[in-house]
PDB file of C-alpha atoms in Angstrom:
ATOM      1  CA  MET A  14     108.851  72.360 133.494  1.00  0.00           C
ATOM      2  CA  LYS A  15     111.632  74.756 132.611  1.00  0.00           C
ATOM      3  CA  GLN A  16     114.345  75.299 135.231  1.00  0.00           C
ATOM      4  CA  ILE A  17     116.930  78.086 135.431  1.00  0.00           C
ATOM      5  CA  SER A  18     119.748  78.005 137.966  1.00  0.00           C
ATOM      6  CA  SER A  19     122.325  80.484 136.609  1.00  0.00           C
ATOM      7  CA  ILE A  20     122.260  84.253 136.807  1.00  0.00           C
ATOM      8  CA  GLN A  21     124.261  84.212 133.577  1.00  0.00           C
ATOM      9  CA  ASN A  22     121.283  82.792 131.719  1.00  0.00           C
ATOM     10  CA  PRO A  23     120.383  85.218 128.862  1.00  0.00           C
ATOM     11  CA  PHE A  24     116.699  85.193 129.851  1.00  0.00           C
ATOM     12  CA  ILE A  25     117.549  86.145 133.443  1.00  0.00           C
ATOM     13  CA  LYS A  26     119.851  88.897 132.186  1.00  0.00           C
ATOM     14  CA  SER A  27     116.956  90.248 130.124  1.00  0.00           C
ATOM     15  CA  LEU A  28     114.748  90.301 133.231  1.00  0.00           C
ATOM     16  CA  VAL A  29     117.394  92.265 135.140  1.00  0.00           C
ATOM     17  CA  LEU A  30     117.262  94.854 132.348  1.00  0.00           C
ATOM     18  CA  LEU A  31     113.466  94.785 132.534  1.00  0.00           C
ATOM     19  CA  GLN A  32     113.721  95.717 136.200  1.00  0.00           C
ATOM     20  CA  GLU A  33     116.282  98.446 135.648  1.00  0.00           C
ATOM     21  CA  LYS A  34     115.352 100.107 132.344  1.00  0.00           C
ATOM     22  CA  ALA A  35     112.110 101.922 131.559  1.00  0.00           C
ATOM     23  CA  LYS A  36     113.119 101.792 127.884  1.00  0.00           C
ATOM     24  CA  VAL A  37     113.126  97.987 127.963  1.00  0.00           C
ATOM     25  CA  ARG A  38     109.724  97.897 129.662  1.00  0.00           C
ATOM     26  CA  LYS A  39     108.344 100.195 126.972  1.00  0.00           C
ATOM     27  CA  GLN A  40     109.899  98.205 124.124  1.00  0.00           C
ATOM     28  CA  THR A  41     108.667  94.839 125.380  1.00  0.00           C
ATOM     29  CA  GLY A  42     105.352  95.990 126.842  1.00  0.00           C
ATOM     30  CA  THR A  43     106.114  93.934 129.949  1.00  0.00           C
ATOM     31  CA  PHE A  44     107.259  94.433 133.526  1.00  0.00           C
ATOM     32  CA  LEU A  45     108.077  92.373 136.609  1.00  0.00           C
ATOM     33  CA  ILE A  46     105.839  91.946 139.635  1.00  0.00           C
ATOM     34  CA  GLU A  47     107.303  90.648 142.871  1.00  0.00           C
ATOM     35  CA  GLY A  48     105.275  89.023 145.639  1.00  0.00           C
ATOM     36  CA  GLN A  49     102.124  86.963 146.061  1.00  0.00           C
ATOM     37  CA  ARG A  50      99.875  89.822 147.209  1.00  0.00           C
ATOM     38  CA  GLU A  51     101.004  92.067 144.354  1.00  0.00           C
ATOM     39  CA  ILE A  52     100.449  89.328 141.769  1.00  0.00           C
ATOM     40  CA  GLU A  53      96.992  88.543 143.138  1.00  0.00           C
ATOM     41  CA  LEU A  54      96.051  92.239 142.984  1.00  0.00           C
ATOM     42  CA  ALA A  55      97.382  92.482 139.433  1.00  0.00           C
ATOM     43  CA  LEU A  56      95.177  89.560 138.415  1.00  0.00           C
ATOM     44  CA  LYS A  57      92.161  91.245 140.035  1.00  0.00           C
ATOM     45  CA  GLY A  58      93.069  94.384 138.116  1.00  0.00           C
ATOM     46  CA  ASN A  59      92.898  92.398 134.859  1.00  0.00           C
ATOM     47  CA  TYR A  60      96.607  92.440 134.145  1.00  0.00           C
ATOM     48  CA  ALA A  61      97.728  89.616 131.877  1.00  0.00           C
ATOM     49  CA  ILE A  62     100.435  87.418 133.412  1.00  0.00           C
ATOM     50  CA  GLU A  63     102.745  85.751 130.893  1.00  0.00           C
ATOM     51  CA  THR A  64     105.228  83.876 133.076  1.00  0.00           C
ATOM     52  CA  ILE A  65     105.679  82.930 136.713  1.00  0.00           C
ATOM     53  CA  LEU A  66     109.148  82.384 138.170  1.00  0.00           C
ATOM     54  CA  PHE A  67     109.246  80.668 141.540  1.00  0.00           C
ATOM     55  CA  LEU A  68     111.657  79.384 144.137  1.00  0.00           C
ATOM     56  CA  PRO A  69     110.437  75.908 145.157  1.00  0.00           C
ATOM     57  CA  GLU A  70     111.967  76.195 148.632  1.00  0.00           C
ATOM     58  CA  LEU A  71     109.525  79.011 149.393  1.00  0.00           C
ATOM     59  CA  ILE A  72     106.451  78.175 147.322  1.00  0.00           C
ATOM     60  CA  SER A  73     105.204  74.942 145.773  1.00  0.00           C
ATOM     61  CA  GLU A  74     103.655  74.356 142.383  1.00  0.00           C
ATOM     62  CA  THR A  75     100.407  73.432 144.159  1.00  0.00           C
ATOM     63  CA  GLN A  76     100.362  76.781 145.961  1.00  0.00           C
ATOM     64  CA  LEU A  77     101.047  78.560 142.676  1.00  0.00           C
ATOM     65  CA  LYS A  78      98.014  76.993 141.036  1.00  0.00           C
ATOM     66  CA  LYS A  79      95.833  78.369 143.838  1.00  0.00           C
ATOM     67  CA  ILE A  80      97.099  81.883 143.101  1.00  0.00           C
ATOM     68  CA  ILE A  81      97.141  81.877 139.305  1.00  0.00           C
ATOM     69  CA  ASN A  82      93.760  81.432 137.626  1.00  0.00           C
ATOM     70  CA  GLN A  83      94.970  81.591 134.026  1.00  0.00           C
ATOM     71  CA  PRO A  84      97.332  79.521 131.855  1.00  0.00           C
ATOM     72  CA  VAL A  85     100.904  80.757 132.319  1.00  0.00           C
ATOM     73  CA  GLU A  86     104.406  79.479 131.787  1.00  0.00           C
ATOM     74  CA  LEU A  87     105.990  78.285 135.035  1.00  0.00           C
ATOM     75  CA  ILE A  88     109.757  78.499 135.500  1.00  0.00           C
ATOM     76  CA  GLU A  89     111.511  77.054 138.527  1.00  0.00           C
ATOM     77  CA  ILE A  90     114.486  79.183 139.550  1.00  0.00           C
ATOM     78  CA  SER A  91     117.386  78.777 141.962  1.00  0.00           C
ATOM     79  CA  LYS A  92     117.935  80.811 145.113  1.00  0.00           C
ATOM     80  CA  GLU A  93     120.780  82.652 143.384  1.00  0.00           C
ATOM     81  CA  VAL A  94     118.525  83.672 140.499  1.00  0.00           C
ATOM     82  CA  TYR A  95     115.714  84.665 142.855  1.00  0.00           C
ATOM     83  CA  GLN A  96     118.031  86.876 144.894  1.00  0.00           C
ATOM     84  CA  LYS A  97     119.287  88.485 141.684  1.00  0.00           C
ATOM     85  CA  LEU A  98     115.777  89.420 140.575  1.00  0.00           C
ATOM     86  CA  ALA A  99     113.962  90.071 143.867  1.00  0.00           C
ATOM     87  CA  TYR A 100     114.073  93.441 145.613  1.00  0.00           C
ATOM     88  CA  ARG A 101     112.812  92.043 148.899  1.00  0.00           C
ATOM     89  CA  ASP A 102     113.537  88.950 150.974  1.00  0.00           C
ATOM     90  CA  THR A 103     109.925  88.548 152.077  1.00  0.00           C
ATOM     91  CA  THR A 104     108.039  88.088 148.826  1.00  0.00           C
ATOM     92  CA  GLU A 105     107.215  84.384 149.113  1.00  0.00           C
ATOM     93  CA  GLY A 106     109.610  83.300 146.352  1.00  0.00           C
ATOM     94  CA  ILE A 107     107.411  84.323 143.434  1.00  0.00           C
ATOM     95  CA  LEU A 108     107.799  86.777 140.555  1.00  0.00           C
ATOM     96  CA  ALA A 109     105.667  87.361 137.474  1.00  0.00           C
ATOM     97  CA  ILE A 110     106.195  88.820 134.035  1.00  0.00           C
ATOM     98  CA  ALA A 111     103.087  90.838 133.188  1.00  0.00           C
ATOM     99  CA  LYS A 112     101.904  92.906 130.249  1.00  0.00           C
ATOM    100  CA  THR A 113     101.668  96.657 130.680  1.00  0.00           C
ATOM    101  CA  LYS A 114      98.470  98.607 129.961  1.00  0.00           C
ATOM    102  CA  ALA A 115      98.044 101.648 127.720  1.00  0.00           C
ATOM    103  CA  LEU A 116      96.626 103.738 130.612  1.00  0.00           C
ATOM    104  CA  THR A 117      94.867 106.256 128.355  1.00  0.00           C
ATOM    105  CA  LEU A 118      92.244 108.799 129.407  1.00  0.00           C
ATOM    106  CA  SER A 119      89.758 107.285 126.961  1.00  0.00           C
ATOM    107  CA  GLU A 120      89.775 104.033 128.917  1.00  0.00           C
ATOM    108  CA  LEU A 121      88.676 105.612 132.196  1.00  0.00           C
ATOM    109  CA  VAL A 122      85.171 104.646 133.303  1.00  0.00           C
ATOM    110  CA  LEU A 123      83.754 107.216 135.704  1.00  0.00           C
ATOM    111  CA  PRO A 124      80.601 107.208 137.842  1.00  0.00           C
ATOM    112  CA  LYS A 125      78.104 110.071 137.738  1.00  0.00           C
ATOM    113  CA  ASN A 126      79.742 111.971 140.597  1.00  0.00           C
ATOM    114  CA  PRO A 127      83.431 111.070 140.429  1.00  0.00           C
ATOM    115  CA  LEU A 128      86.264 111.956 142.774  1.00  0.00           C
ATOM    116  CA  LEU A 129      89.638 111.967 141.025  1.00  0.00           C
ATOM    117  CA  VAL A 130      93.221 112.664 141.993  1.00  0.00           C
ATOM    118  CA  VAL A 131      95.646 114.257 139.545  1.00  0.00           C
ATOM    119  CA  MET A 132      99.399 114.087 140.163  1.00  0.00           C
ATOM    120  CA  GLU A 133     101.489 116.353 137.964  1.00  0.00           C
ATOM    121  CA  ALA A 134     105.134 115.497 137.222  1.00  0.00           C
ATOM    122  CA  ILE A 135     105.781 113.645 140.490  1.00  0.00           C
ATOM    123  CA  GLU A 136     109.282 112.205 140.185  1.00  0.00           C
ATOM    124  CA  LYS A 137     109.843 110.107 143.309  1.00  0.00           C
ATOM    125  CA  PRO A 138     108.427 106.577 142.975  1.00  0.00           C
ATOM    126  CA  GLY A 139     107.943 106.401 146.755  1.00  0.00           C
ATOM    127  CA  ASN A 140     105.615 109.406 146.700  1.00  0.00           C
ATOM    128  CA  ILE A 141     103.611 108.007 143.793  1.00  0.00           C
ATOM    129  CA  GLY A 142     103.330 104.649 145.546  1.00  0.00           C
ATOM    130  CA  ALA A 143     102.243 106.253 148.816  1.00  0.00           C
ATOM    131  CA  MET A 144      99.547 108.291 147.052  1.00  0.00           C
ATOM    132  CA  LEU A 145      98.279 105.241 145.196  1.00  0.00           C
ATOM    133  CA  ARG A 146      97.900 103.491 148.567  1.00  0.00           C
ATOM    134  CA  THR A 147      95.882 106.442 149.867  1.00  0.00           C
ATOM    135  CA  CYS A 148      93.753 106.505 146.712  1.00  0.00           C
ATOM    136  CA  ASP A 149      93.003 102.819 147.163  1.00  0.00           C
ATOM    137  CA  ALA A 150      92.149 103.317 150.842  1.00  0.00           C
ATOM    138  CA  ALA A 151      89.747 106.120 149.920  1.00  0.00           C
ATOM    139  CA  ARG A 152      88.366 104.277 146.864  1.00  0.00           C
ATOM    140  CA  ILE A 153      89.150 107.179 144.553  1.00  0.00           C
ATOM    141  CA  ASP A 154      87.390 106.724 141.203  1.00  0.00           C
ATOM    142  CA  ALA A 155      90.439 107.427 139.048  1.00  0.00           C
ATOM    143  CA  VAL A 156      94.012 108.675 139.235  1.00  0.00           C
ATOM    144  CA  ILE A 157      95.574 110.693 136.419  1.00  0.00           C
ATOM    145  CA  ILE A 158      99.328 111.149 136.163  1.00  0.00           C
ATOM    146  CA  ALA A 159      99.856 114.389 134.231  1.00  0.00           C
ATOM    147  CA  ASN A 160     103.211 114.964 132.529  1.00  0.00           C
ATOM    148  CA  PRO A 161     104.662 111.745 134.046  1.00  0.00           C
ATOM    149  CA  LYS A 162     108.338 111.914 134.928  1.00  0.00           C
ATOM    150  CA  THR A 163     108.642 108.315 136.093  1.00  0.00           C
ATOM    151  CA  ASP A 164     107.648 105.106 134.337  1.00  0.00           C
ATOM    152  CA  LEU A 165     104.571 103.894 136.177  1.00  0.00           C
ATOM    153  CA  TYR A 166     105.822 100.300 136.004  1.00  0.00           C
ATOM    154  CA  ASN A 167     109.046 101.192 137.782  1.00  0.00           C
ATOM    155  CA  PRO A 168     109.614  98.386 140.328  1.00  0.00           C
ATOM    156  CA  ASN A 169     109.884 100.966 143.098  1.00  0.00           C
ATOM    157  CA  ILE A 170     106.347 102.166 142.348  1.00  0.00           C
ATOM    158  CA  VAL A 171     105.034  98.597 142.239  1.00  0.00           C
ATOM    159  CA  ARG A 172     106.721  97.934 145.571  1.00  0.00           C
ATOM    160  CA  SER A 173     105.925 101.189 147.395  1.00  0.00           C
ATOM    161  CA  SER A 174     102.281 101.041 146.318  1.00  0.00           C
ATOM    162  CA  VAL A 175     102.066  97.494 147.785  1.00  0.00           C
ATOM    163  CA  GLY A 176     100.093  96.492 144.710  1.00  0.00           C
ATOM    164  CA  CYS A 177      97.776  99.521 144.665  1.00  0.00           C
ATOM    165  CA  LEU A 178      99.141 100.313 141.213  1.00  0.00           C
ATOM    166  CA  PHE A 179      96.790  97.521 140.159  1.00  0.00           C
ATOM    167  CA  THR A 180      93.775  98.379 142.313  1.00  0.00           C
ATOM    168  CA  ASN A 181      93.378 101.974 141.117  1.00  0.00           C
ATOM    169  CA  GLN A 182      91.966 103.061 137.780  1.00  0.00           C
ATOM    170  CA  ILE A 183      94.904 105.016 136.318  1.00  0.00           C
ATOM    171  CA  ALA A 184      95.596 107.067 133.211  1.00  0.00           C
ATOM    172  CA  THR A 185      98.588 109.081 132.046  1.00  0.00           C
ATOM    173  CA  ALA A 186      98.430 112.185 129.845  1.00  0.00           C
ATOM    174  CA  THR A 187      99.866 115.652 129.343  1.00  0.00           C
ATOM    175  CA  THR A 188      98.680 118.488 131.557  1.00  0.00           C
ATOM    176  CA  GLU A 189      96.830 120.032 128.609  1.00  0.00           C
ATOM    177  CA  GLU A 190      95.078 116.746 127.799  1.00  0.00           C
ATOM    178  CA  THR A 191      94.147 116.225 131.442  1.00  0.00           C
ATOM    179  CA  ILE A 192      92.646 119.695 131.843  1.00  0.00           C
ATOM    180  CA  ALA A 193      90.678 119.269 128.614  1.00  0.00           C
ATOM    181  CA  PHE A 194      89.411 115.891 129.862  1.00  0.00           C
ATOM    182  CA  LEU A 195      88.242 117.394 133.162  1.00  0.00           C
ATOM    183  CA  ILE A 196      86.508 120.315 131.464  1.00  0.00           C
ATOM    184  CA  ASP A 197      84.851 118.061 128.863  1.00  0.00           C
ATOM    185  CA  ASN A 198      83.529 115.826 131.639  1.00  0.00           C
ATOM    186  CA  LYS A 199      82.357 118.812 133.719  1.00  0.00           C
ATOM    187  CA  ILE A 200      84.639 117.922 136.624  1.00  0.00           C
ATOM    188  CA  ASN A 201      85.633 120.781 138.944  1.00  0.00           C
ATOM    189  CA  PHE A 202      89.317 120.731 139.773  1.00  0.00           C
ATOM    190  CA  TYR A 203      91.075 122.160 142.778  1.00  0.00           C
ATOM    191  CA  SER A 204      94.777 122.906 142.457  1.00  0.00           C
ATOM    192  CA  ALA A 205      96.922 122.641 145.579  1.00  0.00           C
ATOM    193  CA  THR A 206      99.254 125.626 145.318  1.00  0.00           C
ATOM    194  CA  LEU A 207     100.613 128.495 147.383  1.00  0.00           C
ATOM    195  CA  GLN A 208      99.541 131.195 144.922  1.00  0.00           C
ATOM    196  CA  ASN A 209      96.098 132.843 145.050  1.00  0.00           C
ATOM    197  CA  SER A 210      94.722 130.074 147.240  1.00  0.00           C
ATOM    198  CA  THR A 211      92.017 129.606 149.804  1.00  0.00           C
ATOM    199  CA  ALA A 212      91.923 127.109 152.663  1.00  0.00           C
ATOM    200  CA  TYR A 213      91.159 123.630 151.346  1.00  0.00           C
ATOM    201  CA  HIS A 214      88.416 122.865 153.877  1.00  0.00           C
ATOM    202  CA  THR A 215      86.276 125.810 152.753  1.00  0.00           C
ATOM    203  CA  GLN A 216      85.543 124.271 149.345  1.00  0.00           C
ATOM    204  CA  ASN A 217      82.723 121.944 148.280  1.00  0.00           C
ATOM    205  CA  TYR A 218      83.952 118.586 146.991  1.00  0.00           C
ATOM    206  CA  THR A 219      80.566 116.845 146.861  1.00  0.00           C
ATOM    207  CA  THR A 220      80.132 117.534 143.136  1.00  0.00           C
ATOM    208  CA  PRO A 221      82.331 115.941 140.402  1.00  0.00           C
ATOM    209  CA  THR A 222      85.807 116.795 141.677  1.00  0.00           C
ATOM    210  CA  ALA A 223      89.488 116.374 140.899  1.00  0.00           C
ATOM    211  CA  LEU A 224      92.152 117.168 143.479  1.00  0.00           C
ATOM    212  CA  VAL A 225      95.414 118.241 141.835  1.00  0.00           C
ATOM    213  CA  VAL A 226      98.870 118.065 143.431  1.00  0.00           C
ATOM    214  CA  GLY A 227     102.326 118.783 142.049  1.00  0.00           C
ATOM    215  CA  THR A 228     105.967 118.440 142.968  1.00  0.00           C
ATOM    216  CA  GLU A 229     107.267 119.623 146.319  1.00  0.00           C
ATOM    217  CA  ALA A 230     110.127 121.517 144.668  1.00  0.00           C
ATOM    218  CA  THR A 231     108.275 123.592 142.060  1.00  0.00           C
ATOM    219  CA  GLY A 232     104.576 122.918 142.644  1.00  0.00           C
ATOM    220  CA  LEU A 233     102.001 122.853 139.873  1.00  0.00           C
ATOM    221  CA  THR A 234     102.593 124.475 136.508  1.00  0.00           C
ATOM    222  CA  ALA A 235     100.874 127.792 135.792  1.00  0.00           C
ATOM    223  CA  LEU A 236      98.120 126.245 133.665  1.00  0.00           C
ATOM    224  CA  TRP A 237      96.696 124.405 136.666  1.00  0.00           C
ATOM    225  CA  ARG A 238      96.625 127.611 138.691  1.00  0.00           C
ATOM    226  CA  GLU A 239      95.021 129.591 135.876  1.00  0.00           C
ATOM    227  CA  LYS A 240      92.349 127.079 134.886  1.00  0.00           C
ATOM    228  CA  ALA A 241      91.416 125.715 138.326  1.00  0.00           C
ATOM    229  CA  THR A 242      87.912 125.925 139.706  1.00  0.00           C
ATOM    230  CA  GLN A 243      89.744 127.120 142.816  1.00  0.00           C
ATOM    231  CA  ASN A 244      93.322 127.070 144.035  1.00  0.00           C
ATOM    232  CA  ILE A 245      93.534 125.552 147.506  1.00  0.00           C
ATOM    233  CA  ILE A 246      96.061 125.461 150.292  1.00  0.00           C
ATOM    234  CA  ILE A 247      96.570 123.534 153.519  1.00  0.00           C
ATOM    235  CA  PRO A 248      97.287 126.248 156.126  1.00  0.00           C
ATOM    236  CA  MET A 249     100.705 125.834 157.743  1.00  0.00           C
ATOM    237  CA  GLN A 250     101.235 126.873 161.355  1.00  0.00           C
ATOM    238  CA  GLY A 251     104.927 126.066 161.647  1.00  0.00           C
ATOM    239  CA  ALA A 252     108.128 127.394 160.109  1.00  0.00           C
ATOM    240  CA  ILE A 253     107.747 125.691 156.720  1.00  0.00           C
ATOM    241  CA  ASP A 254     105.237 126.459 153.966  1.00  0.00           C
ATOM    242  CA  SER A 255     104.616 122.966 152.600  1.00  0.00           C
ATOM    243  CA  MET A 256     104.660 119.259 153.440  1.00  0.00           C
ATOM    244  CA  ASN A 257     105.379 116.000 151.684  1.00  0.00           C
ATOM    245  CA  VAL A 258     103.124 115.718 148.638  1.00  0.00           C
ATOM    246  CA  SER A 259     101.784 112.308 149.613  1.00  0.00           C
ATOM    247  CA  VAL A 260     100.786 113.631 153.053  1.00  0.00           C
ATOM    248  CA  ALA A 261      99.164 116.717 151.538  1.00  0.00           C
ATOM    249  CA  ALA A 262      97.260 114.574 149.042  1.00  0.00           C
ATOM    250  CA  ALA A 263      95.970 112.353 151.843  1.00  0.00           C
ATOM    251  CA  ILE A 264      94.641 115.366 153.768  1.00  0.00           C
ATOM    252  CA  LEU A 265      92.793 116.671 150.694  1.00  0.00           C
ATOM    253  CA  ILE A 266      91.441 113.246 149.742  1.00  0.00           C
ATOM    254  CA  PHE A 267      89.972 112.476 153.125  1.00  0.00           C
ATOM    255  CA  GLU A 268      88.447 115.942 153.487  1.00  0.00           C
ATOM    256  CA  ALA A 269      86.643 115.283 150.200  1.00  0.00           C
ATOM    257  CA  LYS A 270      85.591 111.845 151.434  1.00  0.00           C
ATOM    258  CA  ARG A 271      84.402 113.351 154.732  1.00  0.00           C
ATOM    259  CA  GLN A 272      82.212 115.818 152.866  1.00  0.00           C
ATOM    260  CA  ARG A 273      80.788 112.981 150.797  1.00  0.00           C
ATOM    261  CA  GLY A 274      79.965 110.972 153.915  1.00  0.00           C
ATOM    262  CA  PHE A 275      82.728 108.493 153.102  1.00  0.00           C
TER     263      PHE A 275
END
């Protein structure tokens, strides 16, 4: 079995770049996954794992074989190397190099009466991760990232989603492509915006539905407001006129789930 003990190793240096640079992830078609739970969820989500790096003080080869159900390269690493690559201290001493997916709209498989979430141009990985957790909790049929501003395989998204990046059916596309997809599939879409809106709880989400949220700073682009089945708003009773996008998305998602009888 291959062993690597130095952080100066060229392969380890390449993995540091893989963590830090979206360009490198795009060029190689790979990304790093940290943690046993996240790796197990990635496997369930049909992600191909190429290599496993592990710290033997924290996890044994026998334990690894119980987690990984496909042939992969195993590399034993030192504590120094693990600390260089790992973002957290509580990830069981295991990292994986996995292949990215294309994440195209054409690959989405939808049921007859789908409930989707669309996120337009969300920049903060923490917000994307939080919404993916909510989408998993609500068993949303698909998530579409319109006009993505952040690489979906950013380690902060993998981490903040606690692996829900792998449990959701996800596609990325432009806003124009996403709207065309929704219209072609006869899916009503409700745009969360301050302009020309009605209270979110007055709408019917029991038919094919997409809930659309945008950035906290600028909101959704005009096309979403113009083309929406209905613009919706969460009424505010305090001094501010909006809330964190991940919180707003959760409110909309679970109202739709309530109407559908969960």
